[in-house]
Amino acid sequence: SQKIEQNSEALNIQEGKTATLTCNYTNYSPAYLQWYRQDPGRGPVFLLLIRENEKEKRKERLKVTFDTTLKQSLFHITASQPADSATYLCALSATGTASKLTFGTGTRLQVTL
Amino acid sequence: KAGVTQTPRYLIKTRGQQVTLSCSPISGHRSVSWYQQTPGQGLQFLFEYFSETQRNKGNFPGRFSGRQFSNSRSEMNVSTLELGDSALYLCASSDLGGQGYGYTFGSGTRLTVV
């Protein structure tokens, strides 16, 4: 069955450092991979989308890589700030059902001073 | 530009009752999706509507249904509520429905079944 794995343990990082979050998937051929941020009691907020034929995408302090051979995406936040503390979710969708997102369970990021 | 609006924000219902949740997408967005979020299962896709037609459906029982109106507003209905239906129900909208663009989520409706 399809499986999307994110590190369930919280990631604690010092302000100013680069945070790297991992998303691994199995039994899936995604057309798109997306990253969202979610704060407690709120809906997810879209951050970045990367297509299957793209290797890397950047937006300000954020960078996403996508390796379809390893079936893995890495999400980087450079120069982390306490305001970046949140749960980060990866989501995949397949060709033909691109509107149906399958989410990972998320990784909680805590940035400390 | 107003965001995705979900009403009500909180709801308490008794087992066996039915409930209707509402979602108003961003103006101009034709795709509306619904998700259920629980601590144990995370975010799970319920269904997606595009221009009033259900285009994709998740693996939920028939007690969960939805519809979309001509103005793109959407409702989802859960009949014969069970305790396990307690969750945060999230609505998301997109202009093209997943065709290479991200989704905008609402803040959700917190449903508690007692």
PDB file of C-alpha atoms in Angstrom:
ATOM      1  CA  SER A   1       0.000   0.000   0.000  1.00  0.00           C
ATOM      2  CA  GLN A   2       1.032   3.617  -0.462  1.00  0.00           C
ATOM      3  CA  LYS A   3       3.068   4.992   2.379  1.00  0.00           C
ATOM      4  CA  ILE A   4       4.479   8.438   3.080  1.00  0.00           C
ATOM      5  CA  GLU A   5       6.900   8.688   5.968  1.00  0.00           C
ATOM      6  CA  GLN A   6       8.077  11.748   7.810  1.00  0.00           C
ATOM      7  CA  ASN A   7      10.150  11.709  10.949  1.00  0.00           C
ATOM      8  CA  SER A   8       7.606  11.590  13.752  1.00  0.00           C
ATOM      9  CA  GLU A   9      10.129  12.813  16.277  1.00  0.00           C
ATOM     10  CA  ALA A  10      10.355  16.543  16.743  1.00  0.00           C
ATOM     11  CA  LEU A  11      13.325  18.311  15.224  1.00  0.00           C
ATOM     12  CA  ASN A  12      14.959  20.781  17.593  1.00  0.00           C
ATOM     13  CA  ILE A  13      17.293  23.302  16.039  1.00  0.00           C
ATOM     14  CA  GLN A  14      19.072  26.455  17.082  1.00  0.00           C
ATOM     15  CA  GLU A  15      18.148  29.798  15.582  1.00  0.00           C
ATOM     16  CA  GLY A  16      20.254  30.630  12.540  1.00  0.00           C
ATOM     17  CA  LYS A  17      20.936  27.007  11.605  1.00  0.00           C
ATOM     18  CA  THR A  18      19.521  25.133   8.621  1.00  0.00           C
ATOM     19  CA  ALA A  19      16.638  22.772   9.338  1.00  0.00           C
ATOM     20  CA  THR A  20      16.299  19.735   7.065  1.00  0.00           C
ATOM     21  CA  LEU A  21      13.125  17.663   7.039  1.00  0.00           C
ATOM     22  CA  THR A  22      12.694  14.378   5.189  1.00  0.00           C
ATOM     23  CA  CYS A  23       9.773  12.852   3.330  1.00  0.00           C
ATOM     24  CA  ASN A  24      10.056   9.282   2.046  1.00  0.00           C
ATOM     25  CA  TYR A  25       7.419   7.436   0.070  1.00  0.00           C
ATOM     26  CA  THR A  26       6.794   3.909  -1.175  1.00  0.00           C
ATOM     27  CA  ASN A  27       4.419   2.337  -3.688  1.00  0.00           C
ATOM     28  CA  TYR A  28       3.719   5.727  -5.213  1.00  0.00           C
ATOM     29  CA  SER A  29       4.449   7.482  -8.489  1.00  0.00           C
ATOM     30  CA  PRO A  30       3.811  11.126  -7.644  1.00  0.00           C
ATOM     31  CA  ALA A  31       3.310  13.796 -10.248  1.00  0.00           C
ATOM     32  CA  TYR A  32       3.609  16.536  -7.660  1.00  0.00           C
ATOM     33  CA  LEU A  33       5.030  16.823  -4.182  1.00  0.00           C
ATOM     34  CA  GLN A  34       4.008  19.672  -1.931  1.00  0.00           C
ATOM     35  CA  TRP A  35       5.112  20.985   1.444  1.00  0.00           C
ATOM     36  CA  TYR A  36       2.789  22.660   3.910  1.00  0.00           C
ATOM     37  CA  ARG A  37       3.206  24.270   7.280  1.00  0.00           C
ATOM     38  CA  GLN A  38       0.598  23.790  10.009  1.00  0.00           C
ATOM     39  CA  ASP A  39       0.279  25.651  13.286  1.00  0.00           C
ATOM     40  CA  PRO A  40      -1.825  24.272  16.171  1.00  0.00           C
ATOM     41  CA  GLY A  41      -5.556  24.665  15.586  1.00  0.00           C
ATOM     42  CA  ARG A  42      -5.092  26.045  12.071  1.00  0.00           C
ATOM     43  CA  GLY A  43      -5.288  24.667   8.568  1.00  0.00           C
ATOM     44  CA  PRO A  44      -2.136  23.844   6.609  1.00  0.00           C
ATOM     45  CA  VAL A  45      -0.463  26.658   4.692  1.00  0.00           C
ATOM     46  CA  PHE A  46       1.017  25.912   1.270  1.00  0.00           C
ATOM     47  CA  LEU A  47       4.753  26.525   0.980  1.00  0.00           C
ATOM     48  CA  LEU A  48       6.225  24.905  -2.134  1.00  0.00           C
ATOM     49  CA  LEU A  49       5.338  22.505  -4.925  1.00  0.00           C
ATOM     50  CA  ILE A  50       7.776  20.491  -6.994  1.00  0.00           C
ATOM     51  CA  ARG A  51       6.994  18.394 -10.055  1.00  0.00           C
ATOM     52  CA  GLU A  52       8.297  14.898 -10.758  1.00  0.00           C
ATOM     53  CA  ASN A  53      10.628  16.170 -13.478  1.00  0.00           C
ATOM     54  CA  GLU A  54      12.143  18.856 -11.244  1.00  0.00           C
ATOM     55  CA  LYS A  55      15.092  18.298  -8.947  1.00  0.00           C
ATOM     56  CA  GLU A  56      14.998  21.421  -6.828  1.00  0.00           C
ATOM     57  CA  LYS A  57      12.791  24.414  -6.082  1.00  0.00           C
ATOM     58  CA  ARG A  58      13.568  27.484  -3.997  1.00  0.00           C
ATOM     59  CA  LYS A  59      11.562  30.248  -2.402  1.00  0.00           C
ATOM     60  CA  GLU A  60      13.264  32.771  -0.172  1.00  0.00           C
ATOM     61  CA  ARG A  61      14.757  30.766   2.754  1.00  0.00           C
ATOM     62  CA  LEU A  62      13.066  27.544   1.661  1.00  0.00           C
ATOM     63  CA  LYS A  63      14.442  24.840  -0.610  1.00  0.00           C
ATOM     64  CA  VAL A  64      12.882  21.552  -1.686  1.00  0.00           C
ATOM     65  CA  THR A  65      14.617  18.689  -3.459  1.00  0.00           C
ATOM     66  CA  PHE A  66      12.895  15.746  -5.100  1.00  0.00           C
ATOM     67  CA  ASP A  67      14.645  12.471  -5.901  1.00  0.00           C
ATOM     68  CA  THR A  68      12.252  10.056  -7.618  1.00  0.00           C
ATOM     69  CA  THR A  69      14.935   7.339  -7.688  1.00  0.00           C
ATOM     70  CA  LEU A  70      15.396   7.434  -3.919  1.00  0.00           C
ATOM     71  CA  LYS A  71      11.676   8.225  -3.498  1.00  0.00           C
ATOM     72  CA  GLN A  72      12.560  11.054  -1.204  1.00  0.00           C
ATOM     73  CA  SER A  73      12.104  14.772  -0.778  1.00  0.00           C
ATOM     74  CA  LEU A  74      14.158  17.023   1.464  1.00  0.00           C
ATOM     75  CA  PHE A  75      12.847  20.326   2.766  1.00  0.00           C
ATOM     76  CA  HIS A  76      15.350  22.903   3.970  1.00  0.00           C
ATOM     77  CA  ILE A  77      14.817  26.093   5.934  1.00  0.00           C
ATOM     78  CA  THR A  78      17.961  28.203   6.048  1.00  0.00           C
ATOM     79  CA  ALA A  79      18.666  30.772   8.767  1.00  0.00           C
ATOM     80  CA  SER A  80      15.927  29.287  10.954  1.00  0.00           C
ATOM     81  CA  GLN A  81      13.918  31.602  13.179  1.00  0.00           C
ATOM     82  CA  PRO A  82      11.704  30.852  16.207  1.00  0.00           C
ATOM     83  CA  ALA A  83       8.732  31.877  14.011  1.00  0.00           C
ATOM     84  CA  ASP A  84       9.500  28.852  11.804  1.00  0.00           C
ATOM     85  CA  SER A  85       8.448  26.557  14.660  1.00  0.00           C
ATOM     86  CA  ALA A  86       5.487  24.528  13.391  1.00  0.00           C
ATOM     87  CA  THR A  87       4.567  21.123  11.982  1.00  0.00           C
ATOM     88  CA  TYR A  88       5.640  20.581   8.378  1.00  0.00           C
ATOM     89  CA  LEU A  89       3.689  18.215   6.165  1.00  0.00           C
ATOM     90  CA  CYS A  90       4.587  16.733   2.825  1.00  0.00           C
ATOM     91  CA  ALA A  91       1.832  15.755   0.431  1.00  0.00           C
ATOM     92  CA  LEU A  92       1.885  13.798  -2.802  1.00  0.00           C
ATOM     93  CA  SER A  93      -0.521  13.562  -5.692  1.00  0.00           C
ATOM     94  CA  ALA A  94      -0.488  11.337  -8.735  1.00  0.00           C
ATOM     95  CA  THR A  95      -1.157  12.023 -12.396  1.00  0.00           C
ATOM     96  CA  GLY A  96      -4.854  11.662 -13.087  1.00  0.00           C
ATOM     97  CA  THR A  97      -5.788  12.266  -9.479  1.00  0.00           C
ATOM     98  CA  ALA A  98      -3.707  15.381  -8.964  1.00  0.00           C
ATOM     99  CA  SER A  99      -6.362  16.952  -6.784  1.00  0.00           C
ATOM    100  CA  LYS A 100      -6.220  14.089  -4.286  1.00  0.00           C
ATOM    101  CA  LEU A 101      -3.419  14.831  -1.846  1.00  0.00           C
ATOM    102  CA  THR A 102      -1.970  12.094   0.320  1.00  0.00           C
ATOM    103  CA  PHE A 103      -0.307  13.611   3.362  1.00  0.00           C
ATOM    104  CA  GLY A 104       2.502  12.420   5.552  1.00  0.00           C
ATOM    105  CA  THR A 105       2.038  12.600   9.311  1.00  0.00           C
ATOM    106  CA  GLY A 106       4.247  15.663   9.608  1.00  0.00           C
ATOM    107  CA  THR A 107       7.383  16.623  11.484  1.00  0.00           C
ATOM    108  CA  ARG A 108       7.300  19.118  14.322  1.00  0.00           C
ATOM    109  CA  LEU A 109      10.099  21.698  14.079  1.00  0.00           C
ATOM    110  CA  GLN A 110      11.138  23.661  17.145  1.00  0.00           C
ATOM    111  CA  VAL A 111      13.579  26.536  16.651  1.00  0.00           C
ATOM    112  CA  THR A 112      15.128  27.832  19.845  1.00  0.00           C
ATOM    113  CA  LEU A 113      17.102  30.976  20.598  1.00  0.00           C
TER     114      LEU A 113
ATOM    115  CA  LYS B   1      -8.618  38.657  -1.168  1.00  0.00           C
ATOM    116  CA  ALA B   2     -10.647  36.746   1.414  1.00  0.00           C
ATOM    117  CA  GLY B   3      -9.381  33.305   2.357  1.00  0.00           C
ATOM    118  CA  VAL B   4     -11.231  30.029   2.608  1.00  0.00           C
ATOM    119  CA  THR B   5     -14.059  30.350   5.109  1.00  0.00           C
ATOM    120  CA  GLN B   6     -15.411  27.392   7.020  1.00  0.00           C
ATOM    121  CA  THR B   7     -18.454  27.456   9.255  1.00  0.00           C
ATOM    122  CA  PRO B   8     -19.058  26.683  11.987  1.00  0.00           C
ATOM    123  CA  ARG B   9     -15.666  26.674  13.728  1.00  0.00           C
ATOM    124  CA  TYR B  10     -16.785  24.339  16.487  1.00  0.00           C
ATOM    125  CA  LEU B  11     -19.600  21.858  16.700  1.00  0.00           C
ATOM    126  CA  ILE B  12     -20.749  19.338  19.276  1.00  0.00           C
ATOM    127  CA  LYS B  13     -23.141  16.622  18.153  1.00  0.00           C
ATOM    128  CA  THR B  14     -24.603  13.480  19.653  1.00  0.00           C
ATOM    129  CA  ARG B  15     -23.919  10.030  18.263  1.00  0.00           C
ATOM    130  CA  GLY B  16     -26.498   9.107  15.642  1.00  0.00           C
ATOM    131  CA  GLN B  17     -27.201  12.690  14.570  1.00  0.00           C
ATOM    132  CA  GLN B  18     -26.194  14.185  11.268  1.00  0.00           C
ATOM    133  CA  VAL B  19     -24.148  17.302  10.575  1.00  0.00           C
ATOM    134  CA  THR B  20     -23.558  19.682   7.694  1.00  0.00           C
ATOM    135  CA  LEU B  21     -20.386  21.709   7.361  1.00  0.00           C
ATOM    136  CA  SER B  22     -19.932  24.628   5.009  1.00  0.00           C
ATOM    137  CA  CYS B  23     -16.991  25.940   3.015  1.00  0.00           C
ATOM    138  CA  SER B  24     -16.667  29.111   0.948  1.00  0.00           C
ATOM    139  CA  PRO B  25     -13.588  28.955  -1.295  1.00  0.00           C
ATOM    140  CA  ILE B  26     -11.449  31.819  -2.460  1.00  0.00           C
ATOM    141  CA  SER B  27     -13.281  33.824  -5.088  1.00  0.00           C
ATOM    142  CA  GLY B  28     -12.607  32.351  -8.522  1.00  0.00           C
ATOM    143  CA  HIS B  29     -11.469  28.966  -7.235  1.00  0.00           C
ATOM    144  CA  ARG B  30     -13.484  26.125  -8.756  1.00  0.00           C
ATOM    145  CA  SER B  31     -11.938  23.187  -6.909  1.00  0.00           C
ATOM    146  CA  VAL B  32     -12.914  22.426  -3.333  1.00  0.00           C
ATOM    147  CA  SER B  33     -11.512  19.489  -1.388  1.00  0.00           C
ATOM    148  CA  TRP B  34     -12.385  18.162   2.044  1.00  0.00           C
ATOM    149  CA  TYR B  35     -10.049  16.481   4.517  1.00  0.00           C
ATOM    150  CA  GLN B  36     -10.446  14.870   7.919  1.00  0.00           C
ATOM    151  CA  GLN B  37      -7.623  15.346  10.413  1.00  0.00           C
ATOM    152  CA  THR B  38      -7.257  13.225  13.546  1.00  0.00           C
ATOM    153  CA  PRO B  39      -4.267  12.668  15.835  1.00  0.00           C
ATOM    154  CA  GLY B  40      -4.125   8.992  14.928  1.00  0.00           C
ATOM    155  CA  GLN B  41      -4.666   9.080  11.161  1.00  0.00           C
ATOM    156  CA  GLY B  42      -3.423  12.538  10.252  1.00  0.00           C
ATOM    157  CA  LEU B  43      -4.898  14.312   7.237  1.00  0.00           C
ATOM    158  CA  GLN B  44      -7.061  12.090   5.081  1.00  0.00           C
ATOM    159  CA  PHE B  45      -8.701  13.025   1.801  1.00  0.00           C
ATOM    160  CA  LEU B  46     -12.491  12.818   1.749  1.00  0.00           C
ATOM    161  CA  PHE B  47     -13.493  14.131  -1.684  1.00  0.00           C
ATOM    162  CA  GLU B  48     -12.970  16.879  -4.217  1.00  0.00           C
ATOM    163  CA  TYR B  49     -15.462  18.856  -6.238  1.00  0.00           C
ATOM    164  CA  PHE B  50     -14.736  20.812  -9.385  1.00  0.00           C
ATOM    165  CA  SER B  51     -17.398  22.862 -11.115  1.00  0.00           C
ATOM    166  CA  GLU B  52     -20.163  21.095  -9.129  1.00  0.00           C
ATOM    167  CA  THR B  53     -18.937  17.576 -10.015  1.00  0.00           C
ATOM    168  CA  GLN B  54     -17.271  15.162  -7.638  1.00  0.00           C
ATOM    169  CA  ARG B  55     -13.966  14.423  -9.301  1.00  0.00           C
ATOM    170  CA  ASN B  56     -12.119  12.364  -6.698  1.00  0.00           C
ATOM    171  CA  LYS B  57     -13.164  10.419  -3.641  1.00  0.00           C
ATOM    172  CA  GLY B  58     -11.254   8.999  -0.701  1.00  0.00           C
ATOM    173  CA  ASN B  59     -11.837   5.817   1.239  1.00  0.00           C
ATOM    174  CA  PHE B  60     -14.586   6.893   3.578  1.00  0.00           C
ATOM    175  CA  PRO B  61     -17.974   5.244   4.121  1.00  0.00           C
ATOM    176  CA  GLY B  62     -21.074   6.469   2.346  1.00  0.00           C
ATOM    177  CA  ARG B  63     -22.134   8.332   5.498  1.00  0.00           C
ATOM    178  CA  PHE B  64     -19.782  11.057   4.298  1.00  0.00           C
ATOM    179  CA  SER B  65     -21.130  13.018   1.364  1.00  0.00           C
ATOM    180  CA  GLY B  66     -20.697  16.417  -0.167  1.00  0.00           C
ATOM    181  CA  ARG B  67     -21.866  18.754  -2.835  1.00  0.00           C
ATOM    182  CA  GLN B  68     -20.814  21.931  -4.563  1.00  0.00           C
ATOM    183  CA  PHE B  69     -23.014  24.771  -5.667  1.00  0.00           C
ATOM    184  CA  SER B  70     -22.798  26.904  -8.785  1.00  0.00           C
ATOM    185  CA  ASN B  71     -20.991  29.635  -6.838  1.00  0.00           C
ATOM    186  CA  SER B  72     -18.335  27.025  -5.847  1.00  0.00           C
ATOM    187  CA  ARG B  73     -19.398  26.996  -2.217  1.00  0.00           C
ATOM    188  CA  SER B  74     -19.373  23.479  -0.853  1.00  0.00           C
ATOM    189  CA  GLU B  75     -21.001  21.521   1.928  1.00  0.00           C
ATOM    190  CA  MET B  76     -20.173  18.184   3.413  1.00  0.00           C
ATOM    191  CA  ASN B  77     -22.606  16.059   5.331  1.00  0.00           C
ATOM    192  CA  VAL B  78     -22.006  13.256   7.786  1.00  0.00           C
ATOM    193  CA  SER B  79     -25.011  11.130   8.682  1.00  0.00           C
ATOM    194  CA  THR B  80     -25.424   8.787  11.624  1.00  0.00           C
ATOM    195  CA  LEU B  81     -22.482  10.234  13.490  1.00  0.00           C
ATOM    196  CA  GLU B  82     -20.107   7.929  15.332  1.00  0.00           C
ATOM    197  CA  LEU B  83     -17.691   8.774  18.128  1.00  0.00           C
ATOM    198  CA  GLY B  84     -14.811   8.156  15.717  1.00  0.00           C
ATOM    199  CA  ASP B  85     -16.018  10.980  13.479  1.00  0.00           C
ATOM    200  CA  SER B  86     -14.696  13.484  16.005  1.00  0.00           C
ATOM    201  CA  ALA B  87     -12.032  15.372  14.095  1.00  0.00           C
ATOM    202  CA  LEU B  88     -10.953  18.609  12.510  1.00  0.00           C
ATOM    203  CA  TYR B  89     -12.577  18.876   9.096  1.00  0.00           C
ATOM    204  CA  LEU B  90     -10.631  20.996   6.662  1.00  0.00           C
ATOM    205  CA  CYS B  91     -11.671  22.466   3.367  1.00  0.00           C
ATOM    206  CA  ALA B  92      -9.165  23.511   0.710  1.00  0.00           C
ATOM    207  CA  SER B  93      -9.620  25.421  -2.522  1.00  0.00           C
ATOM    208  CA  SER B  94      -7.620  25.790  -5.696  1.00  0.00           C
ATOM    209  CA  ASP B  95      -8.275  27.441  -9.031  1.00  0.00           C
ATOM    210  CA  LEU B  96      -7.395  24.407 -11.155  1.00  0.00           C
ATOM    211  CA  GLY B  97      -7.585  21.659  -8.586  1.00  0.00           C
ATOM    212  CA  GLY B  98      -4.122  20.266  -8.149  1.00  0.00           C
ATOM    213  CA  GLN B  99      -2.777  20.946 -11.630  1.00  0.00           C
ATOM    214  CA  GLY B 100       0.580  22.039 -10.386  1.00  0.00           C
ATOM    215  CA  TYR B 101      -0.658  24.540  -7.830  1.00  0.00           C
ATOM    216  CA  GLY B 102      -0.951  24.409  -4.088  1.00  0.00           C
ATOM    217  CA  TYR B 103      -4.120  24.516  -2.078  1.00  0.00           C
ATOM    218  CA  THR B 104      -5.416  27.152   0.298  1.00  0.00           C
ATOM    219  CA  PHE B 105      -6.900  25.646   3.423  1.00  0.00           C
ATOM    220  CA  GLY B 106      -9.488  27.057   5.766  1.00  0.00           C
ATOM    221  CA  SER B 107      -9.090  26.985   9.544  1.00  0.00           C
ATOM    222  CA  GLY B 108     -11.388  24.000   9.782  1.00  0.00           C
ATOM    223  CA  THR B 109     -14.450  22.909  11.715  1.00  0.00           C
ATOM    224  CA  ARG B 110     -13.743  21.074  14.953  1.00  0.00           C
ATOM    225  CA  LEU B 111     -16.433  18.414  15.304  1.00  0.00           C
ATOM    226  CA  THR B 112     -16.904  16.623  18.596  1.00  0.00           C
ATOM    227  CA  VAL B 113     -19.281  13.662  18.749  1.00  0.00           C
ATOM    228  CA  VAL B 114     -20.473  12.707  22.225  1.00  0.00           C
TER     229      VAL B 114
END
